[in-house]
mmCIF file of C-alpha atoms in Angstrom:
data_model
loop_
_atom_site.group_PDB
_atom_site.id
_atom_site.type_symbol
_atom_site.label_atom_id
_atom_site.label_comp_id
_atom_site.label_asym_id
_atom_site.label_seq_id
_atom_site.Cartn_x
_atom_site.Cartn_y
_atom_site.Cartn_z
ATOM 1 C CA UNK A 1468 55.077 13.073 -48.021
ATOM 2 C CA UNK A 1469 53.466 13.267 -51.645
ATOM 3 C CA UNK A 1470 54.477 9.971 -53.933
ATOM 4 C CA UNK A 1471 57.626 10.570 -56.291
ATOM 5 C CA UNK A 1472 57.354 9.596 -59.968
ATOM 6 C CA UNK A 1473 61.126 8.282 -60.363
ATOM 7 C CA UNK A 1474 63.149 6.645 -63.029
ATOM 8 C CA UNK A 1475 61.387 7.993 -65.996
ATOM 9 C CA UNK A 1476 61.671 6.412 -69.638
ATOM 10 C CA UNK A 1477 62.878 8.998 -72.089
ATOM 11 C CA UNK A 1478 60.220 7.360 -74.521
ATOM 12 C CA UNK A 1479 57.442 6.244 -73.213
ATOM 13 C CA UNK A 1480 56.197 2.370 -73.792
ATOM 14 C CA UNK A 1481 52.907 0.751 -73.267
ATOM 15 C CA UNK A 1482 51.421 1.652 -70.296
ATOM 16 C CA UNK A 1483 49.885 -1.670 -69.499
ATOM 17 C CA UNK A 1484 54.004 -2.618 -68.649
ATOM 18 C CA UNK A 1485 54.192 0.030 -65.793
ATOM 19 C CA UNK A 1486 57.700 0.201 -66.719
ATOM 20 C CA UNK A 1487 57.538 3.861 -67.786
ATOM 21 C CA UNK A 1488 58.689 5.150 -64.252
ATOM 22 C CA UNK A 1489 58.709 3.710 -60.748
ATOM 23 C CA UNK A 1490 56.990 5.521 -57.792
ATOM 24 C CA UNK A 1491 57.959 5.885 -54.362
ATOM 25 C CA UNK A 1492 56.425 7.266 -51.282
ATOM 26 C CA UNK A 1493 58.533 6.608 -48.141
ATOM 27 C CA UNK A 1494 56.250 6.760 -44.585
ATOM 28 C CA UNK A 1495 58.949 6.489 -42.409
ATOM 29 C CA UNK A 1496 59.577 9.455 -40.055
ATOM 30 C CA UNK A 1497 63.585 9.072 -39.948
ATOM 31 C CA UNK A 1498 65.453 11.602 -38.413
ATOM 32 C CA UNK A 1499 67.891 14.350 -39.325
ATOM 33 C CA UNK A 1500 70.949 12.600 -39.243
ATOM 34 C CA UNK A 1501 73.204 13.934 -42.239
ATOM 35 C CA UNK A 1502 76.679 11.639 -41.965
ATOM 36 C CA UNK A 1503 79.723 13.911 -43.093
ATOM 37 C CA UNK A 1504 81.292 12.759 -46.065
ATOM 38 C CA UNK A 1505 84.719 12.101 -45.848
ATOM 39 C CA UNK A 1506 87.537 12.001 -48.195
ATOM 40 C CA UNK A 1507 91.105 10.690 -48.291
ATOM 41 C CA UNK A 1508 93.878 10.154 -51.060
ATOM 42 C CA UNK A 1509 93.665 13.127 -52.474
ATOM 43 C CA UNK A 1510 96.540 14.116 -55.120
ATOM 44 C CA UNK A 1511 98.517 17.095 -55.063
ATOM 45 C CA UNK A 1512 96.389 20.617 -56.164
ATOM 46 C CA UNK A 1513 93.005 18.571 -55.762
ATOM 47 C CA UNK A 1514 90.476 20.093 -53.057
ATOM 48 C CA UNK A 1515 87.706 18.766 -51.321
ATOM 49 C CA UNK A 1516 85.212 21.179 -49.696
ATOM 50 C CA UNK A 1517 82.228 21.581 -48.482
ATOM 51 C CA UNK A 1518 78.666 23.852 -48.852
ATOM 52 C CA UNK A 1519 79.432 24.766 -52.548
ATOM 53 C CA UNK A 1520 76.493 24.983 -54.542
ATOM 54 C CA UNK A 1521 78.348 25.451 -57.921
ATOM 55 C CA UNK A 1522 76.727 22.892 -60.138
ATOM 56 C CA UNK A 1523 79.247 20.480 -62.527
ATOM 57 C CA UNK A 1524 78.927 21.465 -66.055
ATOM 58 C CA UNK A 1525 75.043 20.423 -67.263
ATOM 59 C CA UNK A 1526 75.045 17.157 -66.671
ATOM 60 C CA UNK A 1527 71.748 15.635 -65.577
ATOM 61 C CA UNK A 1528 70.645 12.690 -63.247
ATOM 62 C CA UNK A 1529 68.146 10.099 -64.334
ATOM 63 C CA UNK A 1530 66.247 9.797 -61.150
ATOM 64 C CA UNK A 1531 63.963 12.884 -62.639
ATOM 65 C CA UNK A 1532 62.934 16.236 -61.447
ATOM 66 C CA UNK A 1533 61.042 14.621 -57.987
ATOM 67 C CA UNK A 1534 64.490 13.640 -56.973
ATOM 68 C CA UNK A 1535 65.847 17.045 -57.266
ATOM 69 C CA UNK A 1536 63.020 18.275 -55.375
ATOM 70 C CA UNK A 1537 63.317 15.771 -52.581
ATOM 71 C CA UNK A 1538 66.893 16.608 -52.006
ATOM 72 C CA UNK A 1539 66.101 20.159 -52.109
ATOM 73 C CA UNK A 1540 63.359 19.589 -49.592
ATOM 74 C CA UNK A 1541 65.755 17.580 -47.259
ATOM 75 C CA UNK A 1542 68.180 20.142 -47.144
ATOM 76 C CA UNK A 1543 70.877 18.357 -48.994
ATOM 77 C CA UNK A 1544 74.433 18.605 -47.864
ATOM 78 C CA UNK A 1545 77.064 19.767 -51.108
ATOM 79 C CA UNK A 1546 80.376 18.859 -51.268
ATOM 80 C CA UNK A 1547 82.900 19.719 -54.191
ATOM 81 C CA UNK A 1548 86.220 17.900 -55.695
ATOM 82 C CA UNK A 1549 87.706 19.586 -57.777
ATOM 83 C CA UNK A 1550 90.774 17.769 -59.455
ATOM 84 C CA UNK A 1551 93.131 20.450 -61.340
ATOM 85 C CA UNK A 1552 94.345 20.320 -64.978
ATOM 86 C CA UNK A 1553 97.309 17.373 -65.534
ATOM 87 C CA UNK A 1554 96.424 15.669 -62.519
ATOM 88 C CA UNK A 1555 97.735 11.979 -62.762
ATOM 89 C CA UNK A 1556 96.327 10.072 -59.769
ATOM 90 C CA UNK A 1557 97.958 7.019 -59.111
ATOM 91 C CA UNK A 1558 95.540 5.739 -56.332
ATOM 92 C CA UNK A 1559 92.030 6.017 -55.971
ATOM 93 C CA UNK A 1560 90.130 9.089 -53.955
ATOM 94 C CA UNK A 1561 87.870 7.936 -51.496
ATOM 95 C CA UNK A 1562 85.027 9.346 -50.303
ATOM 96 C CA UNK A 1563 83.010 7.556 -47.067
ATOM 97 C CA UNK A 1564 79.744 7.853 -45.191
ATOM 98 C CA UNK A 1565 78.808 6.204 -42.537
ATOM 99 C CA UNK A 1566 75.020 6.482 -41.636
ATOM 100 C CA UNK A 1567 73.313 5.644 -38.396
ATOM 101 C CA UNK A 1568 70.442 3.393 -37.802
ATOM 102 C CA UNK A 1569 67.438 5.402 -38.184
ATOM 103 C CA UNK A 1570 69.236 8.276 -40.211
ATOM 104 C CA UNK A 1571 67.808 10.429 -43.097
ATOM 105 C CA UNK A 1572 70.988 11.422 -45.262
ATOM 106 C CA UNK A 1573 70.188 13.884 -48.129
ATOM 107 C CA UNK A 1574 73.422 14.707 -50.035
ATOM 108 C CA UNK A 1575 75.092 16.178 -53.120
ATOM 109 C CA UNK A 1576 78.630 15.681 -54.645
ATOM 110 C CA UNK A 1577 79.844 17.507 -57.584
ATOM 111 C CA UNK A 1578 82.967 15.954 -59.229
ATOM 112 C CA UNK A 1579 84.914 18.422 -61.094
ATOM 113 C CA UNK A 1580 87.969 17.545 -63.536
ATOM 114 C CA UNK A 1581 90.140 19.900 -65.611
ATOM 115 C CA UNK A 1582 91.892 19.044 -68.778
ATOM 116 C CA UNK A 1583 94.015 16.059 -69.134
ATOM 117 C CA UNK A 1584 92.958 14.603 -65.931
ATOM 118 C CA UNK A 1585 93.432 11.031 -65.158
ATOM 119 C CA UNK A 1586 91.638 9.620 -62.163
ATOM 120 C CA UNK A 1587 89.826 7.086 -60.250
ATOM 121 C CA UNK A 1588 86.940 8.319 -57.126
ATOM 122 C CA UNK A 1589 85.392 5.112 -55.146
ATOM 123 C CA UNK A 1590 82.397 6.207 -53.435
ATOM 124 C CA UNK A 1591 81.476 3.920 -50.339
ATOM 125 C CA UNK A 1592 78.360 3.667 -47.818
ATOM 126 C CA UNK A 1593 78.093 1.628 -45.197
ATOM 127 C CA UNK A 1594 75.805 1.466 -42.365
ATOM 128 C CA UNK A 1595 76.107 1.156 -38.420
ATOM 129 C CA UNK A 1596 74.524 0.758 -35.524
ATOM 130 C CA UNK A 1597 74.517 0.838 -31.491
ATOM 131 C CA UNK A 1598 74.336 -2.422 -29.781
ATOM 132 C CA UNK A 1599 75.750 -6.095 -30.211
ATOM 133 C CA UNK A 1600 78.307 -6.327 -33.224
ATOM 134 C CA UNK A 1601 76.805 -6.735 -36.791
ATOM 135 C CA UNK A 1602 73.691 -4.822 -35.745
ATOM 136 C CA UNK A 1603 74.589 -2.838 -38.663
ATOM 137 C CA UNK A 1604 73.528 -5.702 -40.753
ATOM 138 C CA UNK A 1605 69.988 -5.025 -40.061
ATOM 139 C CA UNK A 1606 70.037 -1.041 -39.665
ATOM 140 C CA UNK A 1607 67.314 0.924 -41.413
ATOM 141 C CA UNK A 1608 67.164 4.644 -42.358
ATOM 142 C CA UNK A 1609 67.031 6.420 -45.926
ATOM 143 C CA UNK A 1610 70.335 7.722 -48.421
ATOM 144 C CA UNK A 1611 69.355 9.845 -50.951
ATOM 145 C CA UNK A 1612 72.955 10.652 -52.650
ATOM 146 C CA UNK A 1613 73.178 12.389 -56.147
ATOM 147 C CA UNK A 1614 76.696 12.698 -57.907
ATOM 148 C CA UNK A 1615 77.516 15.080 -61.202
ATOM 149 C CA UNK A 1616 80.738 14.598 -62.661
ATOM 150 C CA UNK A 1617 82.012 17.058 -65.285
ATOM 151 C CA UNK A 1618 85.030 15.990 -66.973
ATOM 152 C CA UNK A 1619 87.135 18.285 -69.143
ATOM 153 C CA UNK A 1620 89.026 17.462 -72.347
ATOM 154 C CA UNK A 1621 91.232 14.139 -72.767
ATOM 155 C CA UNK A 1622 90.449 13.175 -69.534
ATOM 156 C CA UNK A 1623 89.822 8.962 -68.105
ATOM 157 C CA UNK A 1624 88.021 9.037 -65.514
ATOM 158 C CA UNK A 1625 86.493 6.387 -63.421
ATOM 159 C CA UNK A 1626 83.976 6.859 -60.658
ATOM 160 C CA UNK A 1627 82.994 3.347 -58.812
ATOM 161 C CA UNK A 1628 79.967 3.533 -56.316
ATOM 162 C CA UNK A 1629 79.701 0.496 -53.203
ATOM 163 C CA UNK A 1630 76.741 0.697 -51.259
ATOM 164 C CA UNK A 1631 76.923 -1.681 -48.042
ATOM 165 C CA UNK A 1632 74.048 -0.039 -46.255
ATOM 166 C CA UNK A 1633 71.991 -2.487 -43.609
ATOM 167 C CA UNK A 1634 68.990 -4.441 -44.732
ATOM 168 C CA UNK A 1635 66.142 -2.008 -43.494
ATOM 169 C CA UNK A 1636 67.830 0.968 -45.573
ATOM 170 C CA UNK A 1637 66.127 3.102 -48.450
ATOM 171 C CA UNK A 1638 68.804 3.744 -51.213
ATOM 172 C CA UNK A 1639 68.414 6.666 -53.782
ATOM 173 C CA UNK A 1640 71.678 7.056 -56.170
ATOM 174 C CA UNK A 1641 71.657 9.259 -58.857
ATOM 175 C CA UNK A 1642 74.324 9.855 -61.227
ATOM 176 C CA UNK A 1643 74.483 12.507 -64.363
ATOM 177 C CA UNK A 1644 77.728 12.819 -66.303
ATOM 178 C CA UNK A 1645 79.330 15.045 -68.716
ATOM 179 C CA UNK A 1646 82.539 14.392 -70.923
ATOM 180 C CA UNK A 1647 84.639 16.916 -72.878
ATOM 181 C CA UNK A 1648 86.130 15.562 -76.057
ATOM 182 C CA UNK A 1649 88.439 12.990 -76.533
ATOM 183 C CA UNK A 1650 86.884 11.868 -72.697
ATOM 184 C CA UNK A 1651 85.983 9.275 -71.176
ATOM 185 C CA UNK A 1652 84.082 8.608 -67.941
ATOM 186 C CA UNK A 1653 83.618 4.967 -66.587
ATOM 187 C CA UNK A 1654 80.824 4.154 -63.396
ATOM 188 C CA UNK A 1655 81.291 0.908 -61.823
ATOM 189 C CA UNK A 1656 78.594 -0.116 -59.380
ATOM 190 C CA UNK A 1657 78.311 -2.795 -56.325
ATOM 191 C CA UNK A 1658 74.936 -2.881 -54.729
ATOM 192 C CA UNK A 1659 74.962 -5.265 -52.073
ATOM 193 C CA UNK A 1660 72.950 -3.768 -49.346
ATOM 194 C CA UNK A 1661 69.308 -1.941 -48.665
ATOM 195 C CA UNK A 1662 66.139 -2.730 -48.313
ATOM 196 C CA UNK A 1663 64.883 -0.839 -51.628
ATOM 197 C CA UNK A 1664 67.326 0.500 -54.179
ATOM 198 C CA UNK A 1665 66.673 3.184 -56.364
ATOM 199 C CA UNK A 1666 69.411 4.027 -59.185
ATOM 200 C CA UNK A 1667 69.596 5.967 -62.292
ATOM 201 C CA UNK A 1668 72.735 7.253 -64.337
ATOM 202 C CA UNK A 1669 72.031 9.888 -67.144
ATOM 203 C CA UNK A 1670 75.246 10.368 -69.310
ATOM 204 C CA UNK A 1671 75.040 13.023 -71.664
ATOM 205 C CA UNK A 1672 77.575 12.804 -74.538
ATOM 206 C CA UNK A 1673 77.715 16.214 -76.646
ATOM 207 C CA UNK A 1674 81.684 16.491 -76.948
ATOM 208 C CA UNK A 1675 83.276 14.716 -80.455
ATOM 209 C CA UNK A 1676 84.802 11.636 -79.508
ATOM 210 C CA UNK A 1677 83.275 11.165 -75.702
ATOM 211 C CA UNK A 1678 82.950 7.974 -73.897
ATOM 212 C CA UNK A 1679 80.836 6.337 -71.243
ATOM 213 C CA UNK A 1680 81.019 3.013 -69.840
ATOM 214 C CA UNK A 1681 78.734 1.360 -67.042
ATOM 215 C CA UNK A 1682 79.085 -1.960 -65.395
ATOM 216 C CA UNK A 1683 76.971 -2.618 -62.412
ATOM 217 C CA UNK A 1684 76.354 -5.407 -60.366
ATOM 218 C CA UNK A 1685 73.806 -6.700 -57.656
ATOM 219 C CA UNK A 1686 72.491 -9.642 -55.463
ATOM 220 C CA UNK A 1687 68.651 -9.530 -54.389
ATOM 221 C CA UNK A 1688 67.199 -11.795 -51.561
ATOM 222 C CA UNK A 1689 63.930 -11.920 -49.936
ATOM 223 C CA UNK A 1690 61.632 -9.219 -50.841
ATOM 224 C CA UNK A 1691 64.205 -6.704 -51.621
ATOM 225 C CA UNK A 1692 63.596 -4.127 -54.815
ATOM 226 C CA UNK A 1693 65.874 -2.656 -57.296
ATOM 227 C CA UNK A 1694 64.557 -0.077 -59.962
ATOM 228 C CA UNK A 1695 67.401 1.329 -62.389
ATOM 229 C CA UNK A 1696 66.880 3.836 -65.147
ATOM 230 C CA UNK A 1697 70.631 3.875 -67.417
ATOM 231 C CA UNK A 1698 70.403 6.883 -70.435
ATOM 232 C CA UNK A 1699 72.924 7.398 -72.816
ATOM 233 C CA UNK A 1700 72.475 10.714 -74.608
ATOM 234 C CA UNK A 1701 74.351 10.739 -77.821
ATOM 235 C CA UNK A 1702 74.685 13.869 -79.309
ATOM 236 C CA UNK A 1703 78.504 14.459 -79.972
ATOM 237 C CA UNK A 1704 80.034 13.113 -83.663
ATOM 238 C CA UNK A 1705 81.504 9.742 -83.082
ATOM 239 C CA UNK A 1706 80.754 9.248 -79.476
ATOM 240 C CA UNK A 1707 80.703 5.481 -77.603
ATOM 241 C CA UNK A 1708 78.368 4.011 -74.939
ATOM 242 C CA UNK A 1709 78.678 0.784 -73.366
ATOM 243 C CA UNK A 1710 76.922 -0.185 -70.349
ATOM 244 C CA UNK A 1711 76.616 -3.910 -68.911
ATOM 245 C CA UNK A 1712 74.644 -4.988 -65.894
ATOM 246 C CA UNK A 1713 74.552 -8.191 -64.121
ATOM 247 C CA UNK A 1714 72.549 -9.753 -61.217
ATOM 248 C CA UNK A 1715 71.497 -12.305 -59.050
ATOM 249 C CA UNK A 1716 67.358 -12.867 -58.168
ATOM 250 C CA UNK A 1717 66.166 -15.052 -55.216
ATOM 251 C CA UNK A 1718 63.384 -15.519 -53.050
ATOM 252 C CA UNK A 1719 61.140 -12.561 -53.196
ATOM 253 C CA UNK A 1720 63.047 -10.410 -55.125
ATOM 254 C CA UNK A 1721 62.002 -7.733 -57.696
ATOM 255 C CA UNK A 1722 63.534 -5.938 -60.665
ATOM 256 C CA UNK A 1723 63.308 -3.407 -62.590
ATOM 257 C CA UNK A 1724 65.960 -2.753 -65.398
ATOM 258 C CA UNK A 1725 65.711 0.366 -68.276
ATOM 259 C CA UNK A 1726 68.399 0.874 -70.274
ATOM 260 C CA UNK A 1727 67.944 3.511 -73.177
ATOM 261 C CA UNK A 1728 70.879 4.392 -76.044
ATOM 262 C CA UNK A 1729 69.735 7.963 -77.730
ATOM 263 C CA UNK A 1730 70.830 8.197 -81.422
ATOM 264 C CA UNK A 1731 70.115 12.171 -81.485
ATOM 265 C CA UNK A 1732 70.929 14.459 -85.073
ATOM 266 C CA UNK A 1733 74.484 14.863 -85.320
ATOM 267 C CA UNK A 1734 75.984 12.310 -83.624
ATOM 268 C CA UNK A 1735 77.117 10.216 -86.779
ATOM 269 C CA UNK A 1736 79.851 7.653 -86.126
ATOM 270 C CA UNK A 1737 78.721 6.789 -82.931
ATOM 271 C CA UNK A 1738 78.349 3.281 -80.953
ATOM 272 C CA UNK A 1739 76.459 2.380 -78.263
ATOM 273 C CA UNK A 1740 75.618 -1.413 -76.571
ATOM 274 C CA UNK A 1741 74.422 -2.121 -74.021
ATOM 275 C CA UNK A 1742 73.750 -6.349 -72.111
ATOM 276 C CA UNK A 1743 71.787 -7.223 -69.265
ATOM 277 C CA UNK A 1744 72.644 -10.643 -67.355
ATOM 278 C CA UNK A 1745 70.346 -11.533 -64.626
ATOM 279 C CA UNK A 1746 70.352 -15.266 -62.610
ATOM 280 C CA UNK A 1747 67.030 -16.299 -61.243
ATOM 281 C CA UNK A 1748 67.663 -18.550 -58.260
ATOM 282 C CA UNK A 1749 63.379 -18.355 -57.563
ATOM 283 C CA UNK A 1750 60.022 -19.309 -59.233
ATOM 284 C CA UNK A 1751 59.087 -16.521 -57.276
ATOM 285 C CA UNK A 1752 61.423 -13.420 -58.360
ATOM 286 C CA UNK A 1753 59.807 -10.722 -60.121
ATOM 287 C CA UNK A 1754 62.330 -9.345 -63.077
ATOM 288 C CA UNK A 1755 61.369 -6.681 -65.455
ATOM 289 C CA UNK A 1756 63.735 -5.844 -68.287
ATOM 290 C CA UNK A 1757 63.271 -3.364 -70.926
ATOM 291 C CA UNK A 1758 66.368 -2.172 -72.919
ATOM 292 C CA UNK A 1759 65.847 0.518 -75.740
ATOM 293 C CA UNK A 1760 67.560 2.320 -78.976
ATOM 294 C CA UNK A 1761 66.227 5.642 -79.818
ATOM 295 C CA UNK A 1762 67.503 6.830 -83.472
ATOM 296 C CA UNK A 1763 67.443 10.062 -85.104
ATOM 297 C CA UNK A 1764 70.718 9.686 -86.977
ATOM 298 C CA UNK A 1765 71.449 7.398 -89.830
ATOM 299 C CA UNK A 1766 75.531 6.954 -89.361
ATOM 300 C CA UNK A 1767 75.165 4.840 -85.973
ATOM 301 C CA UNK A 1768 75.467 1.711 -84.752
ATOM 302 C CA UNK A 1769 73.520 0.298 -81.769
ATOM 303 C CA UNK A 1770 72.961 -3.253 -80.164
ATOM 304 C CA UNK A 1771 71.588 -4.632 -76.851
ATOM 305 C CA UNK A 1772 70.814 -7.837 -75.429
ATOM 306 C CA UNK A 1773 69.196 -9.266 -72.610
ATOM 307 C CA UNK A 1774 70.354 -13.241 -71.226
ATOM 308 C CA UNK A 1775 67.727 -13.613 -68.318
ATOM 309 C CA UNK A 1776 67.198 -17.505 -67.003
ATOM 310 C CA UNK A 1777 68.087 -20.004 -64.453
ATOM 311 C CA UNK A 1778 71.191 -21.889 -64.068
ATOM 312 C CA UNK A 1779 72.393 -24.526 -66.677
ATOM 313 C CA UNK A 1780 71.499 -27.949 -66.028
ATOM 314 C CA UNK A 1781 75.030 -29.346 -66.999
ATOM 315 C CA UNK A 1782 76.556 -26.498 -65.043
ATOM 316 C CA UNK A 1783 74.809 -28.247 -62.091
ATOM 317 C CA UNK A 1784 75.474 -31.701 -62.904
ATOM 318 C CA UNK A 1785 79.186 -31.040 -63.274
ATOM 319 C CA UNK A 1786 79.503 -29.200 -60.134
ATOM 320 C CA UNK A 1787 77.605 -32.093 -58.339
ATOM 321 C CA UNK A 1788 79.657 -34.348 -59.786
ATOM 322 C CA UNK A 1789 82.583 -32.565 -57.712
ATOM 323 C CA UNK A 1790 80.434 -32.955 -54.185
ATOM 324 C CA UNK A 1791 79.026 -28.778 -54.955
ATOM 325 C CA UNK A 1792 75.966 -28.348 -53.412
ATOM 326 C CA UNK A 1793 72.658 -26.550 -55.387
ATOM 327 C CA UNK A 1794 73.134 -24.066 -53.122
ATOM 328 C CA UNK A 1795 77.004 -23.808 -53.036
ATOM 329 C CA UNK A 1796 76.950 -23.354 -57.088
ATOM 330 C CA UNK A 1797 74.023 -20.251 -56.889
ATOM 331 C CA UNK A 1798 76.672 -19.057 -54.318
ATOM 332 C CA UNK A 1799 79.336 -19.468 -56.126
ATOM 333 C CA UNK A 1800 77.479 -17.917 -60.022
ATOM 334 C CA UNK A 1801 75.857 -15.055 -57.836
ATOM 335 C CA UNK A 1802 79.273 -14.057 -56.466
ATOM 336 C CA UNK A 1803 81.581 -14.041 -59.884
ATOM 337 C CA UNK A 1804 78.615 -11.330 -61.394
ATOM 338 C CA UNK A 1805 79.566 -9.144 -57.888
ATOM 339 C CA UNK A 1806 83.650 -10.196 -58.536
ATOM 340 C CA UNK A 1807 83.784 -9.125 -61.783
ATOM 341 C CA UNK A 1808 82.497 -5.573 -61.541
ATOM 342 C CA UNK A 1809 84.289 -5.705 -57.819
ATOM 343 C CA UNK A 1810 87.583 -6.169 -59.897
ATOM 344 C CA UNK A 1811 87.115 -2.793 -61.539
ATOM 345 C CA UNK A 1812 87.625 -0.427 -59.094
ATOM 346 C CA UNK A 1813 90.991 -0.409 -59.058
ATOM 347 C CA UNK A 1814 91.750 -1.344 -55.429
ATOM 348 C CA UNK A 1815 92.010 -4.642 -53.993
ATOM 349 C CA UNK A 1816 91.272 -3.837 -50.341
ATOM 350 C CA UNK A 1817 87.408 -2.611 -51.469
ATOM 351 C CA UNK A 1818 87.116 -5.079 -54.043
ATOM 352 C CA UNK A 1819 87.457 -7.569 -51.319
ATOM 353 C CA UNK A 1820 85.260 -5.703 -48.624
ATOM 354 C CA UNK A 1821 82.923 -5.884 -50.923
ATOM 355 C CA UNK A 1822 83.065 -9.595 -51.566
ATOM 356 C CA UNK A 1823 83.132 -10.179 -47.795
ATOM 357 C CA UNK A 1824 79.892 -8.433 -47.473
ATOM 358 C CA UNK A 1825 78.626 -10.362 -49.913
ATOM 359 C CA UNK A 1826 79.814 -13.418 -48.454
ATOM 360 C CA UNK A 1827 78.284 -12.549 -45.067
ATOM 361 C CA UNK A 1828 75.070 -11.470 -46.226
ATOM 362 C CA UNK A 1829 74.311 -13.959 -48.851
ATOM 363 C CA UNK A 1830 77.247 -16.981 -47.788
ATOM 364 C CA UNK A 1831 74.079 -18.191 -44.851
ATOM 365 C CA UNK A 1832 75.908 -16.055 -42.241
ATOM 366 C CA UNK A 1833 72.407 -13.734 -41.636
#
């Protein structure tokens, strides 16, 4: 397999940073092993099918055109849910895979929401394996998932992702959006699991009055990777971007962060922020941040801000002073970033699966 160019800048920066895009070449020879997607709580009039190609509106990904290609080469699976006109969901939709040790999973979901929708989709992987109980923990394959969600007019709608794949896994999520007016479309992310993490969002804002908010959240430990690529594409009149990401570095761990806010012509009255928050628990983390504002319109405000450092030396000697442990308190700082994006996707029973992964995994239980 030829080497991917992935997570490309929209504006390129000095080259000497080899932050403009992230490559990726994966070796392994994992087998077909597509895991059906399954979905539950769906409302009344909303349908979930299968093998539609019928792409959401024109809303991108921020992976890049490799990605597409790469899918397209692994024969990726479609599904389509389509949530009618008026639809007031009171509980979340959930949508589940569950992928074998060893898998290759190549799949597409298109998220498709009429008028006047309000809704909430939690999208969950997990991994699992034959053998003793918890082998899943250390299961290895490759997920390469892409979502598009196309949201009519006066619509809220919330679309959470929690990956809980084993620690051998190669993870690939890839996210484009596209709002209607008077819209608003809100991604909440938990990456716990996998190996190497791949993940790009690309939200394009055209319609007056739009919205897009991003929180994500992650905890890195021995020589894991994470490369993220977050674009907000403001083109509509008085559109609003906010994205926040926070994390936890240790041991071996490396990071890449890009965050980009683009001002375009005609998008007056708009607002877009965006904050990074990132723990490093190791002298020997890698972290690479680089947050951007591109402007072609004069009517706009934009901020971002990075706080990147190690943990407060009074924070410590108070929590001492109590009988905490160094390594209790990093526990304890790493797992309120993953509980506070946990807390927004609206259902208690995954917000605390997730913690208990996390509390497994990084609580000393490997």
């Amino acid at each position: 397999m030829k080497e991917m160019s992935l997570n490309p800048l929209p504006a390129l920066t000095w080259n000497w940073l080899r932050m403009n895009k992230a490559s990726f070449e994966e070796s392994a020879e994992w087998e077909k092993g597509q895991s059906p997607l399954e979905c539950s709580g769906l409302p009344a009039g909303a349908k979930f099918s299968k093998g539609q190609e019928a792409a959401a509106g024109q809303s991108l990904g921020a992976l890049g055109n490799d990605f597409d290609n790469f899918l397209e080469q692994g024969q990726a699976a479609s599904y389509v849910l389509e949530i009618p006109s008026g639809a007031k969901c009171q509980d979340p939709i959930f949508v589940r895979a569950s992928l074998q040790d060893g898998a290759a999973s190549f799949q597409r979901l298109f998220v498709k929401a009429g008028d006047n929708v309000e809704a909430s989709v939690i999208i969950e992987w997990s991994g699992s394996a034959q053998g003793a109980p918890g082998g899943e923990k250390n299961a290895r394959g490759l997920n390469a998932f892409q979502t598009k969600i196309a949201a009519g007019n006066n619509c809220k709608i919330r679309v959470s992702t929690v990956q809980l794949l084993g620690a051998g896994f190669v993870h690939l999520n890839d996210i484009g959006t596209a709002a209607g007016e008077n819209s608003s479309i809100e991604i909440a992310q938990l990456e716990l699991g996998a190996k190497k993490i791949f993940m790009g969002i690309h939200s394009g804002l055209s319609s007056a009055r739009a919205a897009f908010k991003h929180s994500a959240a992650y905890c890195l430990d021995k020589d894991r990777e994470l490369d993220m690529n977050f674009v907000a594409l403001q083109t509509g009149r008085a559109t609003q971007s906010d994205m926040s990401v926070f994390g936890t570095l240790m041991d071996g761990a490396k990071k890449t962060y890009r965050g980009t806010i683009d001002f375009r012509k005609g998008c007056a009255a708009s607002v877009g922020n965006e904050i990074e928050e990132t723990l490093l628990l190791s002298p020997d983390v890698v972290n690479k941040s680089i947050p951007l504002i591109l402007c072609d319109e004069e009517d706009v405000q934009g901020e971002h801000g990075a706080t990147i450092g190690r943990l407060d030396e009074s924070v410590l000697f108070y929590m001492n002073a109590r009988g905490i442990s160094l390594e209790e308190a990093q526990k304890m700082m790493a797992r309120a970033k993953i509980a506070r994006v946990a807390a927004l996707l609206g259902d208690e029973t995954e917000a605390q699966k997730a913690l208990d992964f996390f509390d497994e995994h990084f609580g000393g239980g490997q």
